Short mmCIF file of C-alpha atoms and ligand atoms in Angstrom, two decimals:
data_model
loop_
_atom_site.label_atom_id
_atom_site.label_comp_id
_atom_site.label_asym_id
_atom_site.label_seq_id
_atom_site.Cartn_x
_atom_site.Cartn_y
_atom_site.Cartn_z
CA MET A 1 100.45 125.28 110.48
CA ALA A 2 102.48 128.47 110.98
CA GLU A 3 106.22 128.53 110.41
CA ILE A 4 109.01 130.63 111.87
CA LEU A 5 112.43 131.20 110.36
CA CYS A 6 115.34 131.73 112.77
CA LEU A 7 118.44 133.54 111.49
CA ASN A 8 121.89 133.88 112.96
CA ALA A 9 123.79 136.14 110.58
CA GLY A 10 127.57 136.54 110.76
CA SER A 11 130.14 138.26 108.56
CA SER A 12 130.59 135.34 106.19
CA SER A 13 127.95 132.87 107.28
CA LEU A 14 124.21 132.66 107.75
CA LYS A 15 122.77 129.93 109.96
CA PHE A 16 119.05 129.28 109.61
CA ALA A 17 116.39 127.02 111.05
CA LEU A 18 112.75 126.62 110.10
CA TYR A 19 110.25 125.66 112.81
CA ALA A 20 106.59 124.76 112.72
CA THR A 21 104.73 126.48 115.54
CA PRO A 22 101.48 125.02 116.79
CA ASP A 23 98.93 127.35 118.45
CA THR A 24 100.14 126.21 121.84
CA GLY A 25 103.25 124.32 122.89
CA GLU A 26 106.79 124.06 121.58
CA PRO A 27 107.90 124.73 118.02
CA THR A 28 109.13 121.67 116.09
CA LEU A 29 112.14 121.75 113.81
CA LEU A 30 111.43 121.25 110.10
CA ALA A 31 114.83 122.04 108.61
CA ASN A 32 118.05 123.84 109.36
CA GLY A 33 121.27 124.71 107.67
CA LYS A 34 124.02 127.14 106.95
CA ILE A 35 125.36 129.25 104.11
CA GLU A 36 129.12 129.59 104.55
CA ASN A 37 131.85 131.44 102.73
CA ILE A 38 129.61 134.40 101.82
CA GLY A 39 131.61 136.98 99.90
CA LEU A 40 133.82 134.31 98.31
CA GLU A 41 132.12 131.20 96.96
CA PRO A 42 129.02 130.65 99.10
CA HIS A 43 128.01 127.12 99.97
CA LEU A 44 124.58 126.20 101.30
CA ILE A 45 123.64 123.01 103.03
CA ALA A 46 120.16 122.37 104.44
CA ARG A 47 119.02 119.32 106.38
CA ASP A 48 115.70 118.03 107.63
CA ALA A 49 114.97 117.37 111.30
CA LYS A 50 116.57 113.92 111.03
CA GLY A 51 119.79 115.36 109.64
CA GLU A 52 119.21 114.12 106.06
CA VAL A 53 120.49 116.54 103.44
CA LEU A 54 117.57 118.40 101.80
CA ALA A 55 119.55 120.72 99.57
CA GLU A 56 123.13 121.61 98.80
CA ARG A 57 124.20 124.44 96.54
CA ARG A 58 127.32 126.36 95.63
CA TRP A 59 127.57 129.79 94.04
CA THR A 60 130.57 130.96 92.08
CA LYS A 61 132.20 134.25 92.87
CA ASP A 62 130.73 136.80 90.45
CA GLY A 63 130.11 139.90 92.54
CA THR A 64 126.31 139.71 92.24
CA VAL A 65 125.86 137.22 95.08
CA THR A 66 125.49 139.14 98.34
CA HIS A 67 124.11 138.43 101.80
CA GLU A 68 120.83 139.93 100.59
CA THR A 69 120.53 137.89 97.37
CA LEU A 70 121.33 134.74 99.33
CA LEU A 71 118.67 135.60 101.89
CA GLU A 72 116.20 136.24 99.07
CA ASP A 73 116.98 132.82 97.57
CA LEU A 74 116.49 131.25 101.00
CA LEU A 75 113.16 132.99 101.61
CA ARG A 76 111.94 131.99 98.15
CA GLU A 77 112.91 128.35 98.74
CA ILE A 78 111.13 128.34 102.09
CA GLU A 79 108.01 129.98 100.69
CA THR A 80 107.95 127.44 97.86
CA SER A 81 107.85 124.67 100.43
CA VAL A 82 105.58 126.23 103.08
CA GLY A 83 103.44 128.62 100.98
CA ASP A 84 102.35 131.72 102.92
CA ASP A 85 102.57 129.98 106.25
CA LEU A 86 105.76 131.82 107.20
CA ILE A 87 104.55 134.09 110.01
CA GLY A 88 107.77 135.63 111.26
CA VAL A 89 111.54 135.73 111.45
CA GLY A 90 113.50 135.54 114.71
CA HIS A 91 117.06 136.83 114.85
CA ARG A 92 119.99 136.28 117.16
CA ILE A 93 121.28 139.77 117.96
CA VAL A 94 124.55 139.95 119.81
CA HIS A 95 123.90 143.20 121.71
CA GLY A 96 120.78 144.62 123.30
CA GLY A 97 122.69 147.20 125.36
CA ALA A 98 121.46 148.40 128.75
CA ASP A 99 117.88 148.94 127.60
CA HIS A 100 116.89 145.75 125.78
CA SER A 101 116.92 142.40 127.50
CA ALA A 102 113.67 140.61 126.63
CA PRO A 103 113.11 139.49 123.04
CA ALA A 104 111.36 142.29 121.15
CA ARG A 105 109.37 142.85 117.98
CA VAL A 106 111.53 144.83 115.54
CA ASP A 107 110.46 148.32 114.53
CA GLU A 108 112.37 151.37 113.31
CA ALA A 109 112.95 152.71 116.84
CA LEU A 110 114.42 149.40 118.02
CA LEU A 111 116.58 149.13 114.92
CA ALA A 112 117.96 152.64 115.47
CA ALA A 113 118.75 151.80 119.12
CA LEU A 114 120.50 148.59 118.08
CA GLU A 115 122.47 150.40 115.34
CA ALA A 116 123.83 152.72 118.01
CA LEU A 117 125.33 149.67 119.75
CA CYS A 118 127.44 148.62 116.72
CA PRO A 119 130.65 150.13 118.19
CA LEU A 120 130.25 147.77 121.18
CA ALA A 121 130.17 144.65 118.97
CA PRO A 122 131.67 145.74 115.66
CA LEU A 123 132.30 142.25 114.33
CA HIS A 124 128.81 140.88 114.97
CA GLN A 125 126.12 143.53 115.43
CA PRO A 126 126.31 145.11 111.93
CA HIS A 127 125.81 141.69 110.30
CA ASN A 128 122.93 140.78 112.63
CA LEU A 129 121.20 144.07 111.81
CA ALA A 130 121.90 143.83 108.07
CA ALA A 131 119.87 140.60 108.04
CA ILE A 132 116.92 142.40 109.70
CA ARG A 133 117.13 145.24 107.19
CA ALA A 134 117.35 142.79 104.30
CA VAL A 135 114.24 140.89 105.46
CA SER A 136 112.42 144.24 105.90
CA ARG A 137 113.24 145.18 102.32
CA LEU A 138 112.45 141.76 100.87
CA ARG A 139 109.28 141.03 102.91
CA PRO A 140 108.15 144.31 104.53
CA ALA A 141 105.01 142.75 106.03
CA LEU A 142 106.78 139.87 107.76
CA PRO A 143 107.08 140.44 111.55
CA GLN A 144 110.60 140.15 112.95
CA VAL A 145 111.78 139.48 116.48
CA ALA A 146 115.19 140.24 117.99
CA CYS A 147 116.63 137.94 120.70
CA PHE A 148 119.65 139.37 122.50
CA ASP A 149 122.77 137.50 123.51
CA THR A 150 123.22 139.97 126.33
CA GLY A 151 119.62 139.59 127.61
CA PHE A 152 120.06 136.60 129.94
CA HIS A 153 122.70 138.46 131.99
CA HIS A 154 120.55 141.52 132.64
CA GLY A 155 119.59 140.85 136.22
CA GLN A 156 123.21 140.72 137.45
CA LEU A 157 124.16 142.89 140.41
CA SER A 158 126.07 146.04 139.55
CA VAL A 159 129.15 144.68 141.34
CA ALA A 160 129.27 141.96 138.65
CA THR A 161 128.79 144.34 135.75
CA ARG A 162 130.87 147.36 136.77
CA LEU A 163 134.29 148.03 135.24
CA ALA A 164 136.72 149.78 137.56
CA LEU A 165 136.90 152.84 135.34
CA PRO A 166 135.81 156.43 136.06
CA ARG A 167 132.06 156.66 136.59
CA ALA A 168 131.51 158.88 133.56
CA LEU A 169 132.55 155.97 131.34
CA SER A 170 130.18 153.55 133.09
CA GLU A 171 127.38 156.03 132.58
CA GLU A 172 128.16 156.00 128.85
CA GLY A 173 127.62 152.23 128.78
CA MET A 174 131.13 150.95 129.51
CA ARG A 175 130.20 147.98 131.71
CA ARG A 176 130.24 144.22 131.57
CA TYR A 177 127.28 142.87 129.55
CA GLY A 178 128.08 139.19 128.97
CA PHE A 179 127.17 137.18 125.86
CA HIS A 180 126.06 133.69 124.73
CA GLY A 181 122.85 134.50 126.61
CA VAL A 182 120.52 132.74 124.16
CA SER A 183 122.54 129.55 124.66
CA TYR A 184 122.62 129.92 128.48
CA GLU A 185 118.89 130.61 128.63
CA TYR A 186 118.30 127.39 126.71
CA ILE A 187 120.66 125.46 129.03
CA ALA A 188 118.95 126.86 132.15
CA ARG A 189 115.57 125.85 130.72
CA GLN A 190 116.73 122.35 129.84
CA LEU A 191 118.40 121.83 133.19
CA ARG A 192 115.24 122.94 135.00
CA SER A 193 113.17 120.50 132.97
CA ILE A 194 115.47 117.44 133.13
CA ASP A 195 116.75 117.95 136.67
CA PRO A 196 114.74 120.46 138.70
CA GLY A 197 117.07 119.96 141.69
CA ALA A 198 120.15 121.04 139.72
CA GLY A 199 118.13 123.74 137.92
CA GLY A 200 117.30 125.23 141.33
CA GLY A 201 120.91 125.17 142.55
CA ARG A 202 124.28 126.76 141.78
CA THR A 203 125.51 125.90 138.28
CA ILE A 204 128.39 126.82 136.03
CA ALA A 205 127.56 126.38 132.35
CA ALA A 206 130.51 126.21 129.95
CA HIS A 207 129.69 127.18 126.36
CA LEU A 208 132.83 125.99 124.58
CA GLY A 209 132.62 126.60 120.82
CA ASN A 210 134.64 128.87 118.55
CA GLY A 211 133.56 131.57 120.95
CA ALA A 212 133.75 130.35 124.55
CA SER A 213 132.50 131.56 127.91
CA LEU A 214 131.28 130.43 131.32
CA CYS A 215 128.10 131.52 133.07
CA ALA A 216 127.40 131.27 136.79
CA MET A 217 123.71 130.56 137.30
CA ASP A 218 121.98 130.73 140.65
CA ARG A 219 118.58 128.99 140.43
CA GLY A 220 118.63 129.46 136.65
CA ARG A 221 119.53 133.15 136.67
CA SER A 222 122.86 134.52 135.47
CA ILE A 223 124.81 136.15 138.29
CA ASP A 224 128.24 136.31 136.66
CA THR A 225 129.89 135.43 133.36
CA THR A 226 133.35 135.51 131.82
CA MET A 227 132.62 137.64 128.75
CA GLY A 228 132.31 141.28 129.64
CA PHE A 229 132.12 144.61 127.83
CA THR A 230 132.84 142.72 124.62
CA ALA A 231 132.90 139.10 123.51
CA LEU A 232 136.73 139.24 123.68
CA ASP A 233 136.88 138.88 127.45
CA GLY A 234 137.19 135.70 129.48
CA LEU A 235 138.28 132.32 128.17
CA VAL A 236 140.82 131.51 125.46
CA MET A 237 138.77 131.04 122.26
CA GLY A 238 139.32 129.75 118.73
CA THR A 239 140.89 132.98 117.47
CA ARG A 240 140.17 135.44 120.31
CA SER A 241 142.59 136.13 123.14
CA GLY A 242 140.16 136.13 126.04
CA ALA A 243 141.05 138.14 129.16
CA LEU A 244 144.28 140.03 128.72
CA ASP A 245 146.21 142.42 130.91
CA PRO A 246 145.03 145.85 129.64
CA GLY A 247 148.70 146.87 129.76
CA ALA A 248 149.39 144.30 127.03
CA VAL A 249 147.02 146.19 124.74
CA LEU A 250 148.79 149.48 125.54
CA TYR A 251 152.10 147.80 124.73
CA LEU A 252 150.81 146.81 121.28
CA PHE A 253 149.92 150.44 120.59
CA GLN A 254 152.85 152.17 122.23
CA GLN A 255 155.81 149.84 121.67
CA LYS A 256 154.72 147.88 118.59
CA GLY A 257 153.20 150.94 116.88
CA MET A 258 150.11 149.00 115.85
CA THR A 259 146.95 150.74 114.68
CA ALA A 260 143.54 150.17 116.29
CA ARG A 261 142.47 148.04 113.30
CA GLU A 262 145.61 145.92 113.57
CA VAL A 263 145.12 145.37 117.30
CA GLU A 264 141.47 144.49 116.71
CA HIS A 265 142.45 141.94 114.08
CA LEU A 266 145.17 140.48 116.31
CA LEU A 267 142.87 140.09 119.32
CA TYR A 268 139.76 138.82 117.50
CA SER A 269 141.20 136.80 114.63
CA GLU A 270 144.83 135.82 115.21
CA SER A 271 144.97 134.95 118.90
CA GLY A 272 143.46 132.22 121.08
CA LEU A 273 143.98 128.57 120.10
CA LEU A 274 145.12 129.65 116.63
CA GLY A 275 147.67 132.13 117.91
CA VAL A 276 149.15 129.86 120.58
CA SER A 277 149.25 126.69 118.45
CA GLY A 278 150.24 128.40 115.20
CA ILE A 279 148.27 125.56 113.59
CA SER A 280 144.52 125.94 113.87
CA SER A 281 141.62 127.45 115.78
CA ASP A 282 139.83 124.11 115.53
CA MET A 283 139.96 121.93 118.63
CA ARG A 284 139.71 118.74 116.54
CA ALA A 285 142.87 119.66 114.66
CA LEU A 286 144.71 120.46 117.90
CA LEU A 287 143.65 117.24 119.61
CA GLY A 288 144.90 115.37 116.55
CA SER A 289 148.26 117.15 116.50
CA GLU A 290 151.41 115.84 118.16
CA THR A 291 153.15 119.20 118.23
CA ALA A 292 154.17 120.84 121.51
CA ALA A 293 152.54 124.12 120.45
CA ALA A 294 149.16 122.42 119.90
CA GLN A 295 149.43 120.80 123.34
CA GLU A 296 150.30 124.16 124.88
CA ALA A 297 147.22 125.74 123.29
CA ILE A 298 144.99 122.99 124.76
CA ASP A 299 146.74 123.28 128.15
CA LEU A 300 146.07 127.02 128.22
CA PHE A 301 142.45 126.54 127.12
CA VAL A 302 141.85 124.05 129.96
CA TRP A 303 143.82 126.09 132.52
CA GLN A 304 141.77 129.21 131.83
CA ILE A 305 138.45 127.37 131.98
CA ALA A 306 139.35 125.89 135.37
CA ARG A 307 140.80 129.17 136.67
CA GLN A 308 137.77 131.20 135.65
CA ALA A 309 135.36 128.48 136.85
CA GLY A 310 137.02 128.85 140.25
CA ALA A 311 136.23 132.57 140.15
CA LEU A 312 132.60 131.91 139.21
CA ALA A 313 132.27 129.27 141.96
CA SER A 314 133.32 132.05 144.34
CA SER A 315 130.64 134.36 142.91
CA LEU A 316 128.10 131.57 143.48
CA GLY A 317 129.41 130.73 146.95
CA GLY A 318 129.80 127.06 146.00
CA LEU A 319 128.87 124.72 143.19
CA ASP A 320 126.16 122.06 142.75
CA SER A 321 126.34 121.32 139.02
CA PHE A 322 128.49 121.94 135.98
CA VAL A 323 127.21 121.80 132.38
CA PHE A 324 129.31 121.43 129.23
CA THR A 325 127.83 122.62 125.94
CA ALA A 326 128.60 123.77 122.33
CA GLY A 327 131.01 122.18 119.83
CA ILE A 328 133.90 121.41 122.20
CA GLY A 329 131.81 120.95 125.34
CA GLU A 330 129.50 118.48 123.62
CA ASN A 331 132.08 116.57 121.59
CA ALA A 332 135.50 116.58 123.21
CA PRO A 333 135.64 114.13 126.18
CA GLU A 334 139.37 114.71 126.57
CA VAL A 335 138.86 118.42 127.17
CA ARG A 336 135.97 117.73 129.57
CA ALA A 337 138.09 115.24 131.50
CA ARG A 338 140.97 117.66 131.81
CA VAL A 339 138.75 120.52 132.98
CA ALA A 340 137.03 118.21 135.49
CA GLU A 341 140.37 117.03 136.84
CA ARG A 342 141.42 120.59 137.56
CA LEU A 343 138.10 121.21 139.33
CA GLY A 344 138.48 118.19 141.62
CA TRP A 345 139.03 120.52 144.61
CA LEU A 346 135.48 121.85 144.08
CA GLY A 347 134.06 118.34 144.32
CA VAL A 348 133.99 117.49 140.61
CA GLU A 349 134.62 113.83 139.86
CA LEU A 350 133.92 112.31 136.43
CA ASP A 351 132.79 108.81 135.53
CA VAL A 352 135.40 107.94 132.90
CA ASP A 353 133.15 105.65 130.87
CA ALA A 354 130.13 107.96 130.99
CA ASN A 355 132.35 110.80 129.77
CA LEU A 356 133.86 108.78 126.93
CA GLY A 357 130.51 107.24 126.01
CA GLY A 358 128.79 110.59 125.62
CA ALA A 359 126.28 110.11 128.47
CA ALA A 360 124.03 112.96 129.60
CA VAL A 361 125.35 112.78 133.19
CA ILE A 362 129.12 112.28 133.20
CA SER A 363 129.93 112.69 136.91
CA ALA A 364 130.58 109.71 139.18
CA PRO A 365 127.82 108.86 141.69
CA SER A 366 130.19 110.00 144.46
CA SER A 367 130.83 113.40 142.85
CA ARG A 368 129.67 116.33 145.01
CA VAL A 369 129.06 118.29 141.81
CA GLU A 370 126.80 116.78 139.16
CA VAL A 371 128.35 117.18 135.71
CA ARG A 372 126.19 117.09 132.59
CA VAL A 373 126.53 117.49 128.87
CA ILE A 374 123.53 119.36 127.43
CA PRO A 375 123.54 120.11 123.70
CA THR A 376 122.69 123.77 123.19
CA ASP A 377 120.10 124.90 120.66
CA GLU A 378 120.10 128.64 120.21
CA GLU A 379 117.79 128.50 117.19
CA ARG A 380 115.14 126.62 119.18
CA MET A 381 115.31 129.25 121.93
CA ILE A 382 114.83 131.97 119.30
CA ALA A 383 111.90 130.05 117.78
CA ILE A 384 110.26 129.73 121.21
CA HIS A 385 110.58 133.46 121.89
CA THR A 386 109.47 134.45 118.40
CA ALA A 387 106.42 132.18 118.58
CA ASP A 388 105.51 133.50 122.05
CA LEU A 389 105.83 137.11 120.99
CA LEU A 390 103.84 136.64 117.78
CA ARG A 391 101.09 134.83 119.71
CA GLU A 392 100.91 137.80 122.08
CA GLU A 393 100.97 140.39 119.32
CA PRO A 394 99.29 138.90 116.27
CA LYS A 395 100.13 140.29 112.84
CA SER A 396 98.38 143.65 112.40
P1 ADP B 1 130.43 128.16 116.95
O1 ADP B 1 130.88 128.90 118.16
O2 ADP B 1 131.01 128.69 115.68
O3 ADP B 1 128.93 127.87 116.89
P2 ADP B 1 130.71 125.33 117.61
O4 ADP B 1 129.86 125.39 118.81
O5 ADP B 1 130.24 124.54 116.44
O6 ADP B 1 131.16 126.75 117.10
O7 ADP B 1 132.15 124.75 118.07
C1 ADP B 1 133.22 124.66 117.20
C2 ADP B 1 134.37 124.01 117.95
O8 ADP B 1 133.94 122.69 118.35
C3 ADP B 1 135.62 123.81 117.11
O9 ADP B 1 136.77 124.11 117.88
C4 ADP B 1 135.59 122.34 116.80
O10 ADP B 1 136.88 121.81 116.60
C5 ADP B 1 134.99 121.78 118.07
N1 ADP B 1 134.49 120.42 117.85
C6 ADP B 1 133.44 120.02 117.10
N2 ADP B 1 133.37 118.66 117.09
C7 ADP B 1 134.41 118.21 117.85
C8 ADP B 1 134.90 116.92 118.23
N3 ADP B 1 134.29 115.82 117.82
N4 ADP B 1 135.99 116.85 119.03
C9 ADP B 1 136.62 117.97 119.44
N5 ADP B 1 136.22 119.21 119.12
C10 ADP B 1 135.14 119.32 118.34
#
């Protein structure tokens, strides 16, 4: 059996999943997990496919534990358990730019092109690429595949991607790209397989996690999305502001005298649910809080989802189905109910018990729009692409 490792590398965390890939057909999950708190006191937890803990480990802060040493430990552990059956590594890469949409085998030319995109996603892309470089150094012969979060949105019409700025800036790459594409591709695939009718219609998918966005899908293809040039645009998120009057950003520079770094930190790390509530970026904490500020943060979160869903329904020219996914979308019935209530005018009507009970279809039989909860699985999507690409281009 051949195995594939999927990596999703962030600034202080590394999510991983190990899949067995048969010669034909879908990969099957063997184990997954996360190393958190990298740079401080890293903590690893790995589980098997049933969710049972396989390994848990903590490192103390001593300056010698880096992303790369942690990755080396992880590779060694995996190789101890699967021998030399590891045939490749698939990565989630936030930005593929204008030129890269389909998953691609990593080589020096691709890496250089992706490095050039770091200014467009400064908080994510450098960490994604550092993981590729680390694997190249540690296991130079191991094939690697990059899957782009921007890729799924590539076929959008230029009217959906253009920013109303002077053309010279668009030609330099200032345009709307959209993100969460690996998740949306998985959702489109699942929807097509469980409900071909809905998969062939007009759908809004809501990926509501720490990062949050909506995607308008027409017959499974992205035609519009709320994230744009960067992953700051669109919905209110855990710590990100979402769409903001550009004049508000000018005000921060001109009247508040803030530096670019300070504004970046404010918009990416101190805003959103955390900024409005003053309590937490975590929806569970806000739902459990009685304070008016926590309620205001949830109100704003819901308001913006409904408002922007209305815009995407306009892009689609109507709506047949709505899908909730990711941490909040999959687990917070109260948020789903409040979003659905605001979308009643579009024909959304929930079944209260199905929503509370965590059913797969949560709309009422009389609802004009079918509403589903579909758990996302970005790692599985990466494993599928990596397996497909390695089958096409066997190891040289
Ligand atoms: P990421 O974008 O980092 O992958 P997730 O998709 O895991 O994040 O989503 C994290 C969000 O999901 C957090 O706001 C968390 O509070 C929320 N969440 C997870 N479980 C629940 C739950 N049972 N009820 C409400 N919110 C939840």
